[in-house]
Short mmCIF file of C-alpha atoms and ligand atoms in Angstrom, two decimals:
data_model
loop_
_atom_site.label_atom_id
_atom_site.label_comp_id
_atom_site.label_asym_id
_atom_site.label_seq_id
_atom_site.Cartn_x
_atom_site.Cartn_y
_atom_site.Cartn_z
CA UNK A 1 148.42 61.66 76.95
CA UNK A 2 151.71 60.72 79.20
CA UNK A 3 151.42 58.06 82.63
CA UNK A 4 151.72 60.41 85.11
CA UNK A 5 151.96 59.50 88.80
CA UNK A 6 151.14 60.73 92.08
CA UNK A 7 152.98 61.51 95.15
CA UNK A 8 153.22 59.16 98.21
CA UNK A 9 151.74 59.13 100.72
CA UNK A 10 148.76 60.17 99.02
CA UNK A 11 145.12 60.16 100.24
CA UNK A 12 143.13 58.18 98.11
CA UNK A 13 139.81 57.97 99.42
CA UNK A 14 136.05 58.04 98.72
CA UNK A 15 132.82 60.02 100.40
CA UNK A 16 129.51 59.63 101.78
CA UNK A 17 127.25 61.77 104.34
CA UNK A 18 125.30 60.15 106.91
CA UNK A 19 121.78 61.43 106.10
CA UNK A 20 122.87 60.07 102.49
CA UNK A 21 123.70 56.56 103.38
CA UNK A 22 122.84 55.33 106.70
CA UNK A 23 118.70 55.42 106.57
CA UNK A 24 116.03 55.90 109.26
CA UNK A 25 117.73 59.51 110.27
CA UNK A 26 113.96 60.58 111.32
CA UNK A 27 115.12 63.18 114.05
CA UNK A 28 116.78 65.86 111.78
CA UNK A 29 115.58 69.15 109.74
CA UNK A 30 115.96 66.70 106.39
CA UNK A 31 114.07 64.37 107.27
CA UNK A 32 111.35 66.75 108.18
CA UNK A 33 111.76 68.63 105.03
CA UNK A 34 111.34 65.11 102.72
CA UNK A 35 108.20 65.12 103.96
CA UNK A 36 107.29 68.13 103.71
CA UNK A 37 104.67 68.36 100.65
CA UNK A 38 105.40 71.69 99.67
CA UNK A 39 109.31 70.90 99.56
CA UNK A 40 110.90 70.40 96.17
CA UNK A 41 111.89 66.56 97.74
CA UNK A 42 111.26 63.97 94.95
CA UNK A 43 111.23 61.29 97.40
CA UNK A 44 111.55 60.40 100.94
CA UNK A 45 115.51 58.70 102.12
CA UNK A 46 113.58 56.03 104.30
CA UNK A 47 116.08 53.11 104.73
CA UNK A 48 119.07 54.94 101.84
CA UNK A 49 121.70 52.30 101.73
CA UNK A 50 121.19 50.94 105.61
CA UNK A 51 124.99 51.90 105.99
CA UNK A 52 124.22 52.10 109.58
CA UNK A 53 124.44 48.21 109.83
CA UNK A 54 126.04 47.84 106.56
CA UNK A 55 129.43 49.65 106.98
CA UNK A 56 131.67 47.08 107.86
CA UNK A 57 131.04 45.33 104.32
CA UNK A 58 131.23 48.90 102.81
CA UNK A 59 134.76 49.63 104.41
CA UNK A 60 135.78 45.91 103.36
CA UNK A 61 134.87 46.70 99.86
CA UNK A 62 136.44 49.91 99.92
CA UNK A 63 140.21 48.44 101.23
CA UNK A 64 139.89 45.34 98.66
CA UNK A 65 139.37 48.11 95.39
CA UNK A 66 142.90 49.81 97.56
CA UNK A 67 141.37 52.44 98.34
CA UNK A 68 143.55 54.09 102.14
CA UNK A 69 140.71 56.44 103.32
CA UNK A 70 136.90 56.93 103.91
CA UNK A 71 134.98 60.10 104.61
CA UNK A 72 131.90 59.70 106.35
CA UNK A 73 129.78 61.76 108.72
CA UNK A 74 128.79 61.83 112.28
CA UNK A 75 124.87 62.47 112.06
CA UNK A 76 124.65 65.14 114.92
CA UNK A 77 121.03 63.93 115.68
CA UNK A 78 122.01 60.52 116.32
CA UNK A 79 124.61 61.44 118.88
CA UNK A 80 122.60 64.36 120.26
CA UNK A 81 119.07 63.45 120.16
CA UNK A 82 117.70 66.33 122.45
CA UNK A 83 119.43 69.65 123.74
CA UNK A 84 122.13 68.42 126.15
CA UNK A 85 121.25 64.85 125.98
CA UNK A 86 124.02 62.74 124.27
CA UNK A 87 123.89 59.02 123.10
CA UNK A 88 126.70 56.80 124.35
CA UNK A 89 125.41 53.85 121.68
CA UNK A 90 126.15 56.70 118.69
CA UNK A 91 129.38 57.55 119.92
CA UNK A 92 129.96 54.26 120.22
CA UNK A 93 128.91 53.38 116.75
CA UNK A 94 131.02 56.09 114.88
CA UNK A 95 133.81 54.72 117.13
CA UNK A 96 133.31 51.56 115.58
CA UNK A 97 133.46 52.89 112.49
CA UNK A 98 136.66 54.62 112.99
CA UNK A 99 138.56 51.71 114.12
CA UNK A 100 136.65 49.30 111.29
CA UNK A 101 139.05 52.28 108.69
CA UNK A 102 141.97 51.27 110.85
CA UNK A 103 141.86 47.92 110.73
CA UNK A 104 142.11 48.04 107.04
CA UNK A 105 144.06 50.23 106.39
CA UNK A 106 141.58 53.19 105.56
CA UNK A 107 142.16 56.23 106.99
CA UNK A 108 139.12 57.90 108.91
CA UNK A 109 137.97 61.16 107.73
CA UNK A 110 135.24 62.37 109.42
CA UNK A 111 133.14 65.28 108.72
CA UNK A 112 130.72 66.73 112.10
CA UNK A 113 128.06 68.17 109.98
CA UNK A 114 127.21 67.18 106.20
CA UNK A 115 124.02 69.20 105.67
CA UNK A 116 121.56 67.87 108.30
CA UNK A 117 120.74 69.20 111.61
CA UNK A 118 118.80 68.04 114.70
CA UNK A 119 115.33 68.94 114.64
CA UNK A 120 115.65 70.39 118.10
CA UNK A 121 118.57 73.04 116.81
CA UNK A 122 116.11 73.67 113.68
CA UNK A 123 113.11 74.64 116.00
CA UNK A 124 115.58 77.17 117.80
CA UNK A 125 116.00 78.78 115.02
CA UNK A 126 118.71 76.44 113.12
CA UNK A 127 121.61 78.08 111.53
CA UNK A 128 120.30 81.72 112.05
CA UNK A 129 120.22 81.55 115.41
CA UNK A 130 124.18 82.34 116.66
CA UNK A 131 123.28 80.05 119.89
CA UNK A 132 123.84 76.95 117.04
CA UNK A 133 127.47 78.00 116.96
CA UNK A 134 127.83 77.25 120.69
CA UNK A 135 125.47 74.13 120.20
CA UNK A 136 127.24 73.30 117.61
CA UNK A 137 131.04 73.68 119.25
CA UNK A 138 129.68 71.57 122.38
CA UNK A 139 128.41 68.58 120.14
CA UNK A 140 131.89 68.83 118.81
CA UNK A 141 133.40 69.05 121.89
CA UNK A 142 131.70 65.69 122.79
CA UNK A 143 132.39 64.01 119.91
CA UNK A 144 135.98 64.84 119.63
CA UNK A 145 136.65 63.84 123.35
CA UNK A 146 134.97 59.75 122.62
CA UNK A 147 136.43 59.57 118.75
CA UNK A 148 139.62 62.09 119.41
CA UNK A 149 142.14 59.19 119.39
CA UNK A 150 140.70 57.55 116.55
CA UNK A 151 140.64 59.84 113.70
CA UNK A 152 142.18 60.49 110.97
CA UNK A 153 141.41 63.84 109.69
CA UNK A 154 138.81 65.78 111.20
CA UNK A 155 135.96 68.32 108.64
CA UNK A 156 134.33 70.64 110.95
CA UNK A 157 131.76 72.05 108.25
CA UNK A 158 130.65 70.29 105.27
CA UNK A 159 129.67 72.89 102.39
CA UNK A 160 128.37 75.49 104.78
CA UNK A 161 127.84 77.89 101.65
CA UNK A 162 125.74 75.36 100.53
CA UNK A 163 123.41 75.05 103.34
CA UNK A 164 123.75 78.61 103.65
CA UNK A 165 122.61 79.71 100.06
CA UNK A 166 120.44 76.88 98.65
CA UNK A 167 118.63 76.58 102.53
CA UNK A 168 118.32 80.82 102.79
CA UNK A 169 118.84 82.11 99.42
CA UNK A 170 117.04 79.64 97.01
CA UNK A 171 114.83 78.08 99.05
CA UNK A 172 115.52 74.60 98.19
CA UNK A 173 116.61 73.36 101.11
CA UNK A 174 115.10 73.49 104.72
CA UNK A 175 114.28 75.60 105.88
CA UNK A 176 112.77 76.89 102.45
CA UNK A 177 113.76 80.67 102.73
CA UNK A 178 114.35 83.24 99.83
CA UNK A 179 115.87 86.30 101.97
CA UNK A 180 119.58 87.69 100.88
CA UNK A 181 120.18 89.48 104.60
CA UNK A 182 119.20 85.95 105.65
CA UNK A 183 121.22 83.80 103.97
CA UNK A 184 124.71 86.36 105.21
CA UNK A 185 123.45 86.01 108.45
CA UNK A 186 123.38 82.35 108.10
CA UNK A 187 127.02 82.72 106.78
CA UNK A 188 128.57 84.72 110.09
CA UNK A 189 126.84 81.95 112.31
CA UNK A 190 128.48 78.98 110.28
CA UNK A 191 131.65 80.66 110.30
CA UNK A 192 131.42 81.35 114.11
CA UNK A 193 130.70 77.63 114.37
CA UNK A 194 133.85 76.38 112.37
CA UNK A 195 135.65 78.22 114.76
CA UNK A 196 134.10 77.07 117.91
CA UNK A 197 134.51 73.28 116.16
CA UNK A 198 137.87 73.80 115.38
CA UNK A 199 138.69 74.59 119.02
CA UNK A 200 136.98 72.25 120.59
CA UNK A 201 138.67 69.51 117.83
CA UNK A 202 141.90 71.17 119.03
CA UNK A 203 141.41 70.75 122.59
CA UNK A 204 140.48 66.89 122.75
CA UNK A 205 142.94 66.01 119.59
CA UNK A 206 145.40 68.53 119.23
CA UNK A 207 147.38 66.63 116.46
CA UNK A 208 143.82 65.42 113.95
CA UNK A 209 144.00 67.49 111.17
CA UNK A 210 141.17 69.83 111.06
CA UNK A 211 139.49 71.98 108.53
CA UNK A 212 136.57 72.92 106.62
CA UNK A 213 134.84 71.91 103.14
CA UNK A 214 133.81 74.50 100.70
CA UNK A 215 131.61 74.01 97.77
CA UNK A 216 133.63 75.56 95.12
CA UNK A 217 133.22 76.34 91.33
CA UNK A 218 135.14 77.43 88.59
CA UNK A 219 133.19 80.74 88.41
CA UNK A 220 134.04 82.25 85.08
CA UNK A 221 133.23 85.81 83.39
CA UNK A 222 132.38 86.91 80.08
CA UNK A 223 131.08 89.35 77.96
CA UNK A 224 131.56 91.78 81.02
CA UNK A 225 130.51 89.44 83.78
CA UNK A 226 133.44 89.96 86.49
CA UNK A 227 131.30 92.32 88.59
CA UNK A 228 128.48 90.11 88.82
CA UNK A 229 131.13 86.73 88.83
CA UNK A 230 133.18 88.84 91.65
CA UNK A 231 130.24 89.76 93.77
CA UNK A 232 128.20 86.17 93.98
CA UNK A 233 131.65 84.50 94.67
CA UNK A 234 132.59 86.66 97.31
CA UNK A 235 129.47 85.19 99.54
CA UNK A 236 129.75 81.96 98.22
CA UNK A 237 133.66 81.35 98.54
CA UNK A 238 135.80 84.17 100.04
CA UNK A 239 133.95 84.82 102.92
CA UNK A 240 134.84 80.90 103.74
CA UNK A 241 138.28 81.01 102.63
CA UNK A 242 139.21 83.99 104.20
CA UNK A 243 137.85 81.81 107.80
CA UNK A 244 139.63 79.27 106.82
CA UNK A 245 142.88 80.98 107.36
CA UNK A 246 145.46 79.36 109.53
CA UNK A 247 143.47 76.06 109.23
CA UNK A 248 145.38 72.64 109.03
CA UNK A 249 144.00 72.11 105.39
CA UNK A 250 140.98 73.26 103.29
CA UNK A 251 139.34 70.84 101.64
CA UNK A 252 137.82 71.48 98.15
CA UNK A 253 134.60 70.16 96.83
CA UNK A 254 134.30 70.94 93.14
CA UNK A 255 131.60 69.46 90.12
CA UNK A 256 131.68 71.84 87.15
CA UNK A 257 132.01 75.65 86.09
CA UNK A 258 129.30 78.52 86.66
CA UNK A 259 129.66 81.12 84.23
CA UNK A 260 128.37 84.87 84.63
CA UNK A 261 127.86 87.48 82.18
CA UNK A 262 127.17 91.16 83.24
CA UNK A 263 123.10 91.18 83.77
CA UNK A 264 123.74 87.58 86.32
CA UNK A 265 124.35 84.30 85.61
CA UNK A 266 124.23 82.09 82.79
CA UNK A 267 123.07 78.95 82.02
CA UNK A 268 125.14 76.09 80.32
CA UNK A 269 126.86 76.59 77.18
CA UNK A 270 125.25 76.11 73.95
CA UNK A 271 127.06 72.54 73.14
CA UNK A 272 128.72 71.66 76.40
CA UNK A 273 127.40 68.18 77.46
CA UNK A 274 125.77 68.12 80.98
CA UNK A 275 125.65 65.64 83.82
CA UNK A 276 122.28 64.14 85.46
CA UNK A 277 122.53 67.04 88.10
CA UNK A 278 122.37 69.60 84.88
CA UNK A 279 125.86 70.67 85.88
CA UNK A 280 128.01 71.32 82.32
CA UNK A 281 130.24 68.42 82.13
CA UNK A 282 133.65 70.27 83.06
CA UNK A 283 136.47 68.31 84.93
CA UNK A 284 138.75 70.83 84.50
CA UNK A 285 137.08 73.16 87.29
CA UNK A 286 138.70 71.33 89.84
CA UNK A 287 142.79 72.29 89.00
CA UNK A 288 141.21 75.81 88.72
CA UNK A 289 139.06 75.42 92.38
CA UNK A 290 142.86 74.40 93.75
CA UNK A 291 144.73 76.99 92.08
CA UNK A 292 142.35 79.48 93.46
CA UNK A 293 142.31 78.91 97.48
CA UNK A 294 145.81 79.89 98.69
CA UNK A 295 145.46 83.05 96.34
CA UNK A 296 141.86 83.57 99.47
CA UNK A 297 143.18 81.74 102.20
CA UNK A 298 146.91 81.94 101.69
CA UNK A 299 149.43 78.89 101.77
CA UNK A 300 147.31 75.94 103.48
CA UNK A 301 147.02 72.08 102.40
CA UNK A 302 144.32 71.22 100.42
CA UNK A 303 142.46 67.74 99.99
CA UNK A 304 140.29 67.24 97.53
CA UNK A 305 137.24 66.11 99.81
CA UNK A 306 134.74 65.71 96.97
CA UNK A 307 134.93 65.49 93.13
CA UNK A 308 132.93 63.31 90.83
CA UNK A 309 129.95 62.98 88.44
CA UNK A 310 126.24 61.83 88.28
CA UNK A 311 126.07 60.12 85.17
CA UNK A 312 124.07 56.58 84.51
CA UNK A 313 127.28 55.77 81.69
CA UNK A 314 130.65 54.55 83.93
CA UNK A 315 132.57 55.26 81.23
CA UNK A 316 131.69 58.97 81.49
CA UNK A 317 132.63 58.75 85.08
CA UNK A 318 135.96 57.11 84.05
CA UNK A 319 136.52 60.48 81.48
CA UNK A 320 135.40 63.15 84.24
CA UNK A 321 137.71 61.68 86.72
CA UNK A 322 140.48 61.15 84.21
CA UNK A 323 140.50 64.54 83.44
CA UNK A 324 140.21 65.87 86.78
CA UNK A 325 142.79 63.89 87.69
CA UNK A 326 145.42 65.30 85.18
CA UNK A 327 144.21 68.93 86.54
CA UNK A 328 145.32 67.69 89.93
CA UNK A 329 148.63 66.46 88.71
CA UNK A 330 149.49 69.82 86.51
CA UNK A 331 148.44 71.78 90.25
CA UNK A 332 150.96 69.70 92.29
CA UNK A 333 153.84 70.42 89.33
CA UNK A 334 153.31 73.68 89.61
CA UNK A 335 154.39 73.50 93.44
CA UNK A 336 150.49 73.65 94.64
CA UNK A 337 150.05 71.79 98.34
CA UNK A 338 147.44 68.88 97.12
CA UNK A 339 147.47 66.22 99.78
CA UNK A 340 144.96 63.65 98.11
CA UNK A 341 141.49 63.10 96.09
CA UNK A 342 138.47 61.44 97.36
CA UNK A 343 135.94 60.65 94.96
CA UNK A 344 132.10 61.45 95.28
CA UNK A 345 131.00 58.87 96.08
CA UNK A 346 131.58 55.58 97.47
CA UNK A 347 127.58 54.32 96.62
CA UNK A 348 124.98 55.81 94.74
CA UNK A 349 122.68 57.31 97.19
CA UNK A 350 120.27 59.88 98.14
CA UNK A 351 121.00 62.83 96.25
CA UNK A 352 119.20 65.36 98.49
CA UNK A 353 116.17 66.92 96.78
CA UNK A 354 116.72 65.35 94.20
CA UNK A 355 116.07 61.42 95.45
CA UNK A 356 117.74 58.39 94.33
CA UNK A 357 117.60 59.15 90.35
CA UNK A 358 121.36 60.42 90.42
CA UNK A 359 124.01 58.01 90.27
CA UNK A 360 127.25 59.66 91.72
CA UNK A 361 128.85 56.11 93.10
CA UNK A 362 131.65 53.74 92.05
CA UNK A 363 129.10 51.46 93.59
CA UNK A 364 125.76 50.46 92.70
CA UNK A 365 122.79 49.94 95.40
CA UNK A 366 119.90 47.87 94.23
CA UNK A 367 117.19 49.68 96.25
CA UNK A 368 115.56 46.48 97.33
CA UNK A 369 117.92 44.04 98.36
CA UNK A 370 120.82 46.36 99.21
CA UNK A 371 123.34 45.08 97.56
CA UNK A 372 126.32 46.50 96.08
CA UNK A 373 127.61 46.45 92.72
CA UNK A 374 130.87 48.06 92.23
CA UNK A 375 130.91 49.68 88.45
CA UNK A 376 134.11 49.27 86.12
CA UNK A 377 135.28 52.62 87.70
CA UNK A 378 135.16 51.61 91.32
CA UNK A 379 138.52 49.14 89.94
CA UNK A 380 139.68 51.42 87.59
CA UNK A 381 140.17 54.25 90.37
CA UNK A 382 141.04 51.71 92.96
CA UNK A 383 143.74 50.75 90.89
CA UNK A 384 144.90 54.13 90.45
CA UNK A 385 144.74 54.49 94.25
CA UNK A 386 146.93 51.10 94.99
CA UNK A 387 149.58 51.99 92.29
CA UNK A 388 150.31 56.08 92.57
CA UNK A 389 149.38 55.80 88.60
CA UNK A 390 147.19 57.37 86.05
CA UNK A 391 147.35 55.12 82.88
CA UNK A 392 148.11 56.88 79.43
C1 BGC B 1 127.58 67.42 98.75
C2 BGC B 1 127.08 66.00 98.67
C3 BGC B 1 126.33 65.81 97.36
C4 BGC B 1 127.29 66.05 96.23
C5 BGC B 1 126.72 65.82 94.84
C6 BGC B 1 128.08 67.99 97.46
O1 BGC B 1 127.54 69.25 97.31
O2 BGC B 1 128.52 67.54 99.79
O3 BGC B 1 126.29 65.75 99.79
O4 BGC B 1 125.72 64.58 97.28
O5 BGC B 1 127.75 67.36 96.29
O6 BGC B 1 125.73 66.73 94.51
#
């Protein structure tokens, strides 16, 4: 395998989500759901990595490996506790935050929603009800007017089809509801909101870069599967892409393949290795996630907002990213508009319903003391992010 480098300016950042790092977010649908006993929550976040006092040492960590960008999220219960009612502290915190990426160099890219929602938009009816579009484009509106001149990039949406399909479709997450009709419902109403955010972005910070973040697979057919592969993609993806249209970028959030054959989908392949989430270990379904959006949403930037692997061996990690990393390269030869990688994710953390078992980070958290332990791979990639270049 040749050296191959990247181009520069390139962003080379990592992720986390709020509800997934900062601890003692009480006053959203999550939290609720956690402890919920007849929720398929292993365990409760309570304190996850206290990144809500912790951050500064997390961003200092972050510039030293040479790393040049952080995503985070605003946690829209923090900043709007009740309907209406905002919190000048939050603001004020993400704020912080913001300038804390400046001042080392790290550009901020900040997502508005990553999953959780205040309880008081849940008890209206959450994501079904189209009002949470308009809730939703006001809290933007709000936020984007105190953080406008600080950010770097700007994610209206995080994984909407996500919410959308495991929250309405599979039940899994809250609000726990099986119902197909549902779950497109919930669809139109996040796609109405990524409109209203990306206006209301617009208007405070016309020049942020601002787009949405799609969960995407490498959805493969066989044996006859392209009606059913066409059909579950089309709610899962298109319908997002397609929104997405004249956006500033798209960014794509990809973890493994999901193969279909004509009676539904499949499980894992006989012999392919799989990752603690149960995902097949496939790097190479994020050069095919890239190659696939402008063919939806026509020519548009992309960022690779989220890629990486839960796996307790960091030399796995090392592998996945390697790989993924050489899809990346083959997508910009061939003239595709890639714009940067950030890795999932900056710590281990809480992994949603899942709890704290899987270990996604190119940092360690010792769930006691808190403190951080950056794996082989957090240099390794760090490296890779300082010098433009992927070692043979
Ligand atoms: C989400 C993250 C999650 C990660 C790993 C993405 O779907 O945006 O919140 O932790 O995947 O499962």
């Amino acid at each position: 395998m040749a050296t191959v480098t990247f181009p520069r300016p390139f962003v080379w950042g990592t992720a986390t989500a709020a509800h997934q790092v900062e601890g003692g977010n009480w006053n959203n649908d999550w939290w609720a759901w956690e402890h919920d006993p007849t929720s398929p929550c292993q365990e409760p976040s309570g304190d996850a990595c206290d990144a809500w006092h912790r951050w500064p040492a997390d961003l200092d960590l972050l510039a030293q490996l040479g790393f040049n960008a952080y995503r985070f999220s605003l946690e829209w219960s923090r900043i709007e506790p009740e309907d209406g009612e905002f919190s000048h502290a939050s603001l004020e915190h993400y704020r912080g935050m913001c300038l804390g990426c400046r001042e080392r160099g790290l550009e901020p890219i900040v997502t508005f929603h990553h999953f959780t929602t205040p309880r008081w938009v849940a008890a209206r009816g959450g994501w079904e009800d189209p009002a949470t579009a308009d809730r939703f484009g006001r809290f933007c509106a709000r936020a984007a007017r105190h953080l406008g001149d600080v950010l770097g990039r700007a994610c209206t949406l995080n994984e909407p089809n996500i919410v959308a399909t495991m929250g309405y479709l599979y039940g899994l997450f809250p609000p726990g509801v099986r119902d197909f009709d549902r779950r497109r419902r919930v669809n139109d109403v996040f796609i109405a909101g990524h409109r209203r955010a990306v206006g209301a972005i617009k208007a405070a910070a016309p020049a942020v870069p601002t787009g949405l973040t799609l969960a995407m697979s490498d959805y493969q057919a066989v044996d006859g599967g392209e009606a059913m592969r066409d059909a579950y993609r089309r709610d899962m993806e298109d319908v997002f892409l397609e929104a997405a249209r004249g956006d500033d970028y798209v960014g794509v959030q990809c973890y493994s393949r999901t193969r279909f054959g004509a009676d539904g989908m499949l499980g894992p392949e006989d012999g392919v290795r799989l990752t603690q989430m149960g995902y097949e270990f496939w790097p190479e379904a994020l050069a095919a996630t890239i190659r696939r959006v402008p063919e939806v949403a026509g020519p548009v930037p992309m960022l690779v907002t989220e890629n990486g692997i839960g796996t307790d061996d960091d030399a796995e990690r090392i592998e996945y990213v390697t790989r993924a990393l050489r899809g990346v390269r083959a997508c910009l030869d061939d003239g595709l508009d890639v714009r940067g990688y950030v890795y999932w994710s900056l710590l281990d953390n809480f992994e949603w319903i899942f709890g704290y078992r899987p270990t996604f980070g190119l940092v360690a958290v010792d769930r006691t003391t808190q403190v951080r332990t950056p794996k082989p791979s957090a240099r390794w990639l760090g490296e890779i992010a300082r010098t433009g270049t992927l070692r043979d």
